[in-house]
Each structure stands twice: as structure tokens, then as C-alpha cells.
């Protein structure tokens, strides 16, 4: 659990400021792609059927990673990007572990995460920098709490 806490500590240092920067400079990010990733993630879990959709988990975890990576990379800040790259493998693993244990309760949480992605993408697209930063921070806190429950 300590490693998960450390991972989120680093994420919370990188991702909210990246979201802020992207909202301040929305021409730096592919807003359509960001919205598409957010909606696909959200819709995937809204329609999720755990008996049929084993591959959906892999697809949506990939969408999640692409969403966050797009925001960080669009910041154009080499230090932030390098720091994010240094934790990427652990993030991918953690996302896969979290998504692999899907219950009705966790599907509701994953739908909520999808809605958070949509809100973040809209704040960035509309140039609401402080809102984008705050939404990203709240999103990461929510995700960290889910992981705390999963690892307890």
C-alpha cells in the first residue's frame, strides 16, 4: 500500500498542474481526442456486462492510461513528462489490478471515474484552468481511495 500511496503522491504533483497548463493553453492538446477517450471510458463501463465483456477491462484501462498521458504530454514540460514516464509501468500495472476485480460496486466507481474524465476534458477544452486542476486533483484522490479499499 505504501508504494500505491507514493505513486499517487507523484501523480498528484504532475497531473493537476498538467491539466491546468492544458486549460490555459488549450491549443496544445487535441481536445477532440481527449473528449473521445473520456466518453469511451465512461460509456464502456455504463454498458459493462461482466459475463460478456472480459476484453472491455483491457480496453478501458488502456483508455484511462491514454487519457492521463495525453494531458501530461500536452503540457510540453519535459521534466513533468519524464517524471510521468518513470512511473508509467507501475501505473499501467495498478490500473490493470484495479480493473480486474470488477464487482457491481466497482463498476459504479468506474462509471464515476468516467464522468470525472468527461468533466476534466470539458474544463480543459473550455479553458477553465483552476477547475481543470481541481477536478484532476479530486479525481486522483477518488482513485487513490478506491485503491486503498482494494489493497486493505
XYZ file of N, CA, C and O in Angstrom:
608
model
N 0.819 -1.192 0.000
C 0.000 0.000 0.000
C 0.861 1.253 0.000
O 0.492 2.248 -0.617
N 2.004 1.206 0.660
C 2.861 2.392 0.694
C 3.313 2.790 -0.710
O 3.374 3.961 -1.048
N 3.610 1.796 -1.545
C 4.020 2.095 -2.915
C 2.877 2.749 -3.701
O 3.106 3.670 -4.492
N 1.648 2.301 -3.461
C 0.481 2.905 -4.111
C 0.335 4.354 -3.651
O 0.107 5.263 -4.462
N 0.474 4.588 -2.359
C 0.402 5.955 -1.813
C 1.488 6.839 -2.449
O 1.216 7.977 -2.837
N 2.698 6.305 -2.549
C 3.804 7.060 -3.151
C 3.522 7.378 -4.618
O 3.795 8.482 -5.093
N 2.957 6.406 -5.311
C 2.627 6.586 -6.722
C 1.602 7.712 -6.897
O 1.762 8.588 -7.752
N 0.575 7.720 -6.066
C -0.432 8.778 -6.159
C 0.122 10.129 -5.722
O -0.287 11.164 -6.240
N 1.038 10.130 -4.790
C 1.691 11.381 -4.390
C 2.375 12.027 -5.597
O 2.242 13.227 -5.839
N 3.089 11.214 -6.363
C 3.771 11.721 -7.559
C 2.754 12.148 -8.617
O 2.889 13.206 -9.231
N 1.733 11.333 -8.811
C 0.695 11.690 -9.786
C 0.057 13.023 -9.430
O -0.201 13.851 -10.308
N -0.227 13.228 -8.131
C -0.879 14.467 -7.709
C 0.027 15.680 -7.853
O -0.440 16.810 -7.890
N 1.322 15.435 -7.968
C 2.254 16.530 -8.240
C 2.318 16.852 -9.728
O 2.601 17.989 -10.106
N 2.059 15.871 -10.573
C 2.218 16.022 -12.027
C 0.906 16.347 -12.744
O 0.830 17.288 -13.543
N -0.122 15.562 -12.509
C -1.317 15.622 -13.350
C -2.190 16.863 -13.160
O -2.650 17.437 -14.157
N -2.444 17.337 -11.934
C -3.252 18.560 -11.815
C -2.600 19.780 -12.475
O -3.281 20.561 -13.145
N -1.302 19.912 -12.337
C -0.628 21.061 -12.960
C -0.606 20.915 -14.479
O -0.690 21.907 -15.211
N -0.531 19.684 -14.957
C -0.600 19.443 -16.403
C -1.986 19.810 -16.933
O -2.109 20.429 -17.996
N -3.038 19.437 -16.202
C -4.407 19.786 -16.603
C -4.582 21.305 -16.602
O -5.194 21.870 -17.518
N -4.030 21.952 -15.589
C -4.087 23.416 -15.504
C -3.428 24.047 -16.736
O -3.987 24.927 -17.382
N -2.235 23.568 -17.038
C -1.476 24.121 -18.173
C -2.224 23.921 -19.490
O -2.295 24.816 -20.321
N -2.796 22.735 -19.656
C -3.551 22.448 -20.885
C -4.773 23.353 -21.011
O -5.112 23.791 -22.113
N -5.444 23.626 -19.905
C -6.611 24.516 -19.942
C -6.192 25.957 -20.225
O -6.911 26.693 -20.899
N -5.035 26.325 -19.726
C -4.507 27.672 -20.002
C -4.081 27.807 -21.458
O -4.087 28.904 -22.000
N -3.693 26.705 -22.066
C -3.189 26.676 -23.447
C -3.890 25.547 -24.213
O -3.243 24.591 -24.640
N -5.223 25.641 -24.389
C -5.969 24.521 -24.967
C -5.573 24.150 -26.395
O -5.875 23.045 -26.845
N -4.891 25.024 -27.077
C -4.441 24.697 -28.435
C -3.295 23.683 -28.429
O -2.978 23.110 -29.462
N -2.713 23.433 -27.259
C -1.615 22.470 -27.164
C -2.089 21.020 -27.106
O -1.304 20.100 -27.302
N -3.363 20.835 -26.808
C -3.876 19.471 -26.629
C -4.949 19.187 -27.680
O -5.682 20.084 -28.086
N -5.007 17.950 -28.094
C -6.057 17.516 -29.010
C -7.328 17.315 -28.178
O -7.563 16.239 -27.617
N -8.120 18.374 -28.083
C -9.321 18.358 -27.255
C -10.337 17.330 -27.695
O -11.020 16.708 -26.860
N -10.443 17.127 -28.999
C -11.386 16.123 -29.510
C -10.973 14.718 -29.079
O -11.805 13.917 -28.661
N -9.689 14.443 -29.164
C -9.163 13.134 -28.750
C -9.382 12.931 -27.248
O -9.770 11.848 -26.809
N -9.129 13.976 -26.470
C -9.303 13.892 -25.020
C -10.759 13.583 -24.668
O -11.032 12.688 -23.864
N -11.679 14.295 -25.304
C -13.103 14.044 -25.061
C -13.515 12.642 -25.505
O -14.283 11.963 -24.826
N -12.989 12.218 -26.632
C -13.296 10.882 -27.138
C -12.837 9.804 -26.148
O -13.581 8.861 -25.859
N -11.629 9.937 -25.627
C -11.115 8.971 -24.656
C -11.983 8.956 -23.396
O -12.311 7.887 -22.863
N -12.373 10.143 -22.935
C -13.201 10.247 -21.732
C -14.557 9.583 -21.947
O -15.020 8.805 -21.108
N -15.202 9.866 -23.069
C -16.525 9.302 -23.343
C -16.473 7.793 -23.561
O -17.350 7.067 -23.086
N -15.462 7.313 -24.255
C -15.350 5.866 -24.488
C -15.170 5.115 -23.174
O -15.747 4.054 -22.972
N -14.336 5.672 -22.280
C -14.132 5.043 -20.975
C -15.458 4.991 -20.221
O -15.869 3.948 -19.717
N -16.131 6.113 -20.159
C -17.388 6.227 -19.425
C -18.447 5.294 -20.002
O -19.077 4.523 -19.274
N -18.634 5.337 -21.289
C -19.654 4.504 -21.944
C -19.341 3.024 -21.829
O -20.248 2.201 -21.686
N -18.073 2.680 -21.867
C -17.689 1.273 -21.745
C -18.177 0.665 -20.452
O -18.733 -0.431 -20.437
N -18.039 1.377 -19.359
C -18.471 0.835 -18.076
C -19.966 0.978 -17.852
O -20.570 0.177 -17.146
N -20.592 1.975 -18.463
C -22.037 2.115 -18.324
C -22.753 0.917 -18.958
O -23.810 0.518 -18.510
N -22.144 0.355 -19.987
C -22.748 -0.780 -20.695
C -22.116 -2.110 -20.301
O -22.358 -3.128 -20.932
N -21.278 -2.112 -19.273
C -20.490 -3.281 -18.900
C -21.354 -4.456 -18.439
O -22.270 -4.304 -17.644
N -21.046 -5.625 -18.947
C -21.664 -6.878 -18.527
C -20.515 -7.825 -18.203
O -19.807 -8.283 -19.105
N -20.314 -8.124 -16.925
C -19.126 -8.881 -16.534
C -19.080 -10.298 -17.088
O -18.034 -10.907 -17.130
N -20.192 -10.827 -17.523
C -20.185 -12.158 -18.125
C -19.680 -12.125 -19.573
O -19.100 -13.070 -20.056
N -19.926 -11.026 -20.272
C -19.610 -10.923 -21.695
C -18.318 -10.171 -21.992
O -17.666 -10.436 -22.973
N -17.983 -9.204 -21.177
C -17.020 -8.185 -21.585
C -15.657 -8.265 -20.901
O -15.158 -7.268 -20.393
N -15.041 -9.413 -20.906
C -13.703 -9.536 -20.310
C -12.693 -8.618 -21.008
O -11.848 -8.015 -20.374
N -12.803 -8.505 -22.339
C -11.871 -7.671 -23.097
C -12.090 -6.188 -22.839
O -11.187 -5.385 -23.021
N -13.289 -5.827 -22.396
C -13.595 -4.432 -22.119
C -12.677 -3.867 -21.040
O -12.255 -2.721 -21.105
N -12.350 -4.699 -20.063
C -11.459 -4.251 -18.989
C -10.123 -3.792 -19.544
O -9.615 -2.733 -19.175
N -9.550 -4.583 -20.430
C -8.276 -4.215 -21.032
C -8.406 -2.944 -21.857
O -7.541 -2.070 -21.811
N -9.485 -2.845 -22.594
C -9.732 -1.690 -23.444
C -9.859 -0.410 -22.613
O -9.261 0.615 -22.933
N -10.656 -0.472 -21.549
C -10.891 0.729 -20.762
C -9.673 1.119 -19.931
O -9.429 2.309 -19.750
N -8.908 0.151 -19.447
C -7.692 0.526 -18.728
C -6.715 1.217 -19.681
O -6.044 2.167 -19.299
N -6.701 0.767 -20.930
C -5.862 1.430 -21.932
C -6.361 2.853 -22.194
O -5.569 3.795 -22.294
N -7.675 3.027 -22.292
C -8.250 4.363 -22.481
C -7.895 5.285 -21.320
O -7.580 6.462 -21.521
N -7.935 4.742 -20.116
C -7.591 5.531 -18.925
C -6.148 6.021 -18.999
O -5.859 7.195 -18.784
N -5.252 5.117 -19.314
C -3.839 5.488 -19.393
C -3.611 6.516 -20.509
O -2.860 7.459 -20.342
N -4.266 6.336 -21.660
C -4.124 7.280 -22.775
C -4.637 8.658 -22.396
O -4.036 9.675 -22.761
N -5.749 8.712 -21.682
C -6.348 9.977 -21.252
C -5.351 10.777 -20.409
O -5.069 11.943 -20.693
N -4.828 10.137 -19.389
C -3.908 10.825 -18.476
C -2.596 11.190 -19.169
O -2.063 12.286 -18.978
N -2.100 10.283 -19.976
C -0.841 10.518 -20.682
C -0.976 11.677 -21.675
O -0.053 12.493 -21.803
N -2.107 11.767 -22.360
C -2.338 12.854 -23.312
C -2.244 14.206 -22.612
O -1.627 15.138 -23.129
N -2.821 14.310 -21.432
C -2.793 15.571 -20.685
C -1.366 15.927 -20.280
O -0.920 17.054 -20.476
N -0.652 14.963 -19.731
C 0.724 15.233 -19.295
C 1.607 15.600 -20.491
O 2.337 16.580 -20.460
N 1.518 14.814 -21.561
C 2.357 15.079 -22.737
C 2.043 16.420 -23.383
O 2.942 17.096 -23.885
N 0.767 16.813 -23.363
C 0.376 18.090 -23.977
C 0.911 19.290 -23.194
O 1.004 20.382 -23.752
N 1.299 19.074 -21.950
C 1.865 20.182 -21.173
C 3.157 20.679 -21.820
O 3.532 21.833 -21.662
N 3.823 19.776 -22.535
C 5.076 20.144 -23.195
C 6.243 20.316 -22.240
O 7.355 20.635 -22.657
N 6.011 20.077 -20.958
C 7.057 20.251 -19.950
C 7.858 18.954 -19.851
O 7.368 17.935 -19.358
N 9.100 18.998 -20.333
C 9.937 17.805 -20.403
C 10.153 17.155 -19.031
O 10.146 15.926 -18.918
N 10.296 17.948 -17.995
C 10.514 17.403 -16.648
C 9.277 16.636 -16.181
O 9.383 15.514 -15.676
N 8.090 17.239 -16.364
C 6.849 16.553 -15.991
C 6.676 15.262 -16.797
O 6.319 14.224 -16.252
N 6.913 15.365 -18.091
C 6.756 14.209 -18.978
C 7.715 13.087 -18.585
O 7.323 11.924 -18.489
N 8.971 13.417 -18.329
C 9.951 12.404 -17.912
C 9.578 11.782 -16.565
O 9.714 10.568 -16.381
N 9.115 12.608 -15.640
C 8.700 12.092 -14.329
C 7.526 11.129 -14.498
O 7.482 10.069 -13.862
N 6.591 11.499 -15.371
C 5.430 10.649 -15.610
C 5.845 9.338 -16.271
O 5.358 8.265 -15.901
N 6.744 9.423 -17.234
C 7.242 8.207 -17.886
C 7.880 7.257 -16.879
O 7.789 6.042 -17.012
N 8.529 7.824 -15.860
C 9.217 6.988 -14.877
C 8.256 6.169 -14.014
O 8.661 5.160 -13.434
N 6.987 6.570 -13.949
C 6.015 5.812 -13.151
C 4.983 5.085 -14.016
O 4.108 4.405 -13.500
N 5.108 5.208 -15.323
C 4.094 4.677 -16.244
C 3.860 3.165 -16.119
O 2.719 2.709 -16.116
N 4.919 2.390 -16.015
C 4.746 0.939 -15.912
C 3.979 0.571 -14.647
O 3.102 -0.290 -14.672
N 4.306 1.226 -13.552
C 3.605 0.953 -12.296
C 2.148 1.392 -12.391
O 1.266 0.722 -11.865
N 1.896 2.506 -13.068
C 0.515 2.974 -13.255
C -0.295 1.988 -14.086
O -1.443 1.694 -13.756
N 0.295 1.498 -15.145
C -0.392 0.540 -16.010
C -0.724 -0.723 -15.227
O -1.839 -1.242 -15.308
N 0.217 -1.199 -14.440
C 0.006 -2.392 -13.619
C -1.100 -2.146 -12.592
O -2.024 -2.952 -12.446
N -1.027 -1.009 -11.900
C -2.026 -0.684 -10.881
C -3.416 -0.558 -11.501
O -4.396 -1.063 -10.951
N -3.506 0.070 -12.656
C -4.794 0.222 -13.342
C -5.359 -1.143 -13.714
O -6.552 -1.395 -13.553
N -4.502 -2.036 -14.178
C -4.946 -3.388 -14.554
C -5.425 -4.167 -13.337
O -6.450 -4.847 -13.382
N -4.701 -4.053 -12.233
C -5.083 -4.751 -10.997
C -6.422 -4.228 -10.500
O -7.306 -4.991 -10.139
N -6.579 -2.917 -10.481
C -7.815 -2.305 -10.005
C -8.992 -2.710 -10.874
O -10.064 -3.016 -10.375
N -8.810 -2.731 -12.178
C -9.889 -3.080 -13.094
C -10.208 -4.557 -13.148
O -11.287 -4.937 -13.582
N -9.288 -5.404 -12.690
C -9.500 -6.846 -12.832
C -10.521 -7.400 -11.845
O -11.139 -8.419 -12.102
N -10.691 -6.749 -10.731
C -11.655 -7.196 -9.718
C -12.922 -6.372 -9.846
O -13.172 -5.465 -9.068
N -13.730 -6.674 -10.828
C -14.917 -5.864 -11.087
C -16.138 -6.476 -10.420
O -16.520 -7.598 -10.698
N -16.712 -5.705 -9.516
C -17.977 -6.058 -8.874
C -18.984 -4.981 -9.259
O -18.628 -3.989 -9.887
N -20.231 -5.177 -8.863
C -21.230 -4.140 -9.152
C -20.824 -2.820 -8.514
O -20.994 -1.759 -9.087
N -20.259 -2.888 -7.303
C -19.806 -1.692 -6.601
C -18.695 -0.990 -7.382
O -18.726 0.206 -7.583
N -17.730 -1.764 -7.847
C -16.606 -1.139 -8.555
C -17.023 -0.624 -9.926
O -16.474 0.364 -10.397
N -18.015 -1.250 -10.568
C -18.499 -0.732 -11.844
C -19.073 0.668 -11.631
O -18.812 1.583 -12.420
N -19.813 0.867 -10.543
C -20.354 2.206 -10.235
C -19.211 3.205 -10.049
O -19.290 4.340 -10.504
N -18.156 2.784 -9.379
C -16.997 3.665 -9.203
C -16.322 3.967 -10.535
O -15.901 5.097 -10.781
N -16.220 2.967 -11.396
C -15.582 3.164 -12.692
C -16.418 4.065 -13.596
O -15.872 4.864 -14.350
N -17.734 3.987 -13.493
C -18.596 4.916 -14.222
C -18.365 6.331 -13.698
O -18.251 7.286 -14.471
N -18.244 6.462 -12.384
C -17.972 7.777 -11.790
C -16.630 8.317 -12.282
O -16.512 9.501 -12.604
N -15.631 7.458 -12.353
C -14.324 7.875 -12.874
C -14.477 8.359 -14.316
O -13.891 9.373 -14.698
N -15.285 7.653 -15.093
C -15.544 8.082 -16.472
C -16.156 9.462 -16.528
O -15.757 10.303 -17.338
N -17.114 9.720 -15.657
C -17.736 11.050 -15.603
C -16.713 12.115 -15.176
O -16.752 13.251 -15.663
N -15.802 11.728 -14.291
C -14.739 12.663 -13.887
C -13.839 12.985 -15.077
O -13.453 14.138 -15.272
N -13.527 11.979 -15.879
C -12.724 12.208 -17.095
C -13.436 13.200 -18.018
O -12.799 14.098 -18.567
N -14.732 13.018 -18.192
C -15.507 13.913 -19.055
C -15.449 15.337 -18.513
O -15.225 16.296 -19.271
N -15.633 15.501 -17.212
C -15.593 16.836 -16.605
C -14.218 17.482 -16.771
O -14.121 18.685 -17.082
N -13.171 16.713 -16.591
C -11.803 17.237 -16.758
C -11.591 17.671 -18.202
O -11.069 18.762 -18.454
N -12.001 16.833 -19.146
C -11.792 17.170 -20.561
C -12.567 18.429 -20.943
O -12.065 19.262 -21.697
N -13.761 18.603 -20.402
C -14.557 19.808 -20.698
C -13.919 21.055 -20.099
O -13.900 22.105 -20.741
N -13.412 20.938 -18.879
C -12.755 22.085 -18.248
C -11.533 22.506 -19.056
O -11.296 23.699 -19.263
N -10.773 21.532 -19.521
C -9.594 21.837 -20.344
C -10.025 22.486 -21.652
O -9.502 23.533 -22.038
N -10.991 21.875 -22.315
C -11.458 22.387 -23.610
C -11.992 23.815 -23.501
O -11.773 24.636 -24.393
N -12.678 24.111 -22.392
C -13.270 25.433 -22.201
C -12.324 26.456 -21.585
O -12.699 27.605 -21.375
N -11.099 26.027 -21.281
C -10.095 26.950 -20.761
C -10.256 27.305 -19.297
O -9.745 28.336 -18.845
N -10.927 26.461 -18.532
C -11.111 26.697 -17.098
C -9.962 26.039 -16.333
O -10.070 24.914 -15.841
N -8.851 26.744 -16.249
C -7.606 26.172 -15.728
C -7.715 25.727 -14.276
O -7.327 24.599 -13.936
N -8.218 26.586 -13.425
C -8.303 26.245 -11.995
C -9.262 25.069 -11.781
O -9.000 24.176 -10.985
N -10.365 25.058 -12.515
C -11.325 23.959 -12.425
C -10.701 22.649 -12.918
O -10.876 21.599 -12.297
N -9.965 22.711 -14.022
C -9.304 21.510 -14.544
C -8.329 20.944 -13.509
O -8.293 19.731 -13.272
N -7.577 21.820 -12.902
C -6.609 21.409 -11.872
C -7.327 20.774 -10.678
O -6.939 19.702 -10.210
N -8.390 21.429 -10.203
C -9.123 20.918 -9.046
C -9.833 19.600 -9.352
O -9.834 18.684 -8.528
N -10.433 19.517 -10.542
C -11.107 18.275 -10.934
C -10.116 17.114 -11.030
O -10.427 15.991 -10.604
N -8.940 17.385 -11.569
C -7.929 16.331 -11.664
C -7.472 15.894 -10.278
O -7.314 14.691 -10.009
N -7.288 16.849 -9.401
C -6.867 16.529 -8.039
C -7.929 15.691 -7.325
O -7.611 14.677 -6.683
N -9.200 16.082 -7.448
C -10.294 15.317 -6.843
C -10.376 13.917 -7.449
O -10.625 12.938 -6.735
N -10.187 13.843 -8.746
C -10.216 12.555 -9.448
C -9.128 11.623 -8.900
O -9.390 10.457 -8.602
N -7.931 12.137 -8.742
C -6.832 11.308 -8.239
C -7.074 10.898 -6.792
O -6.756 9.759 -6.405
N -7.655 11.780 -5.987
C -7.997 11.414 -4.605
C -9.027 10.288 -4.589
O -8.921 9.344 -3.807
N -10.028 10.383 -5.459
C -11.054 9.351 -5.560
C -10.424 8.008 -5.949
O -10.696 6.975 -5.334
N -9.564 8.047 -6.954
C -8.891 6.821 -7.411
C -7.997 6.234 -6.321
O -7.942 5.013 -6.140
N -7.308 7.096 -5.588
C -6.451 6.612 -4.515
C -7.290 5.929 -3.433
O -6.912 4.872 -2.914
N -8.441 6.489 -3.124
C -9.304 5.873 -2.114
C -9.836 4.521 -2.568
O -9.960 3.602 -1.760
N -10.135 4.393 -3.844
C -10.550 3.090 -4.384
C -9.429 2.082 -4.199
O -9.645 0.946 -3.778
N -8.212 2.505 -4.502
C -7.061 1.598 -4.365
C -6.815 1.248 -2.910
O -6.438 0.108 -2.606
N -7.030 2.172 -1.992
C -6.887 1.864 -0.578
C -7.834 0.733 -0.184
O -7.453 -0.192 0.532
N -9.083 0.817 -0.642
C -10.067 -0.231 -0.336
C -9.667 -1.557 -0.964
O -9.839 -2.609 -0.370
N -9.129 -1.510 -2.181
C -8.734 -2.734 -2.878
C -7.560 -3.426 -2.213
O -7.447 -4.652 -2.270
N -6.668 -2.653 -1.605
C -5.459 -3.232 -1.022
C -5.578 -3.501 0.476
O -4.686 -4.051 1.065
N -6.688 -3.066 1.077
C -6.886 -3.334 2.512
C -7.395 -4.724 2.765
O -7.951 -5.392 2.001
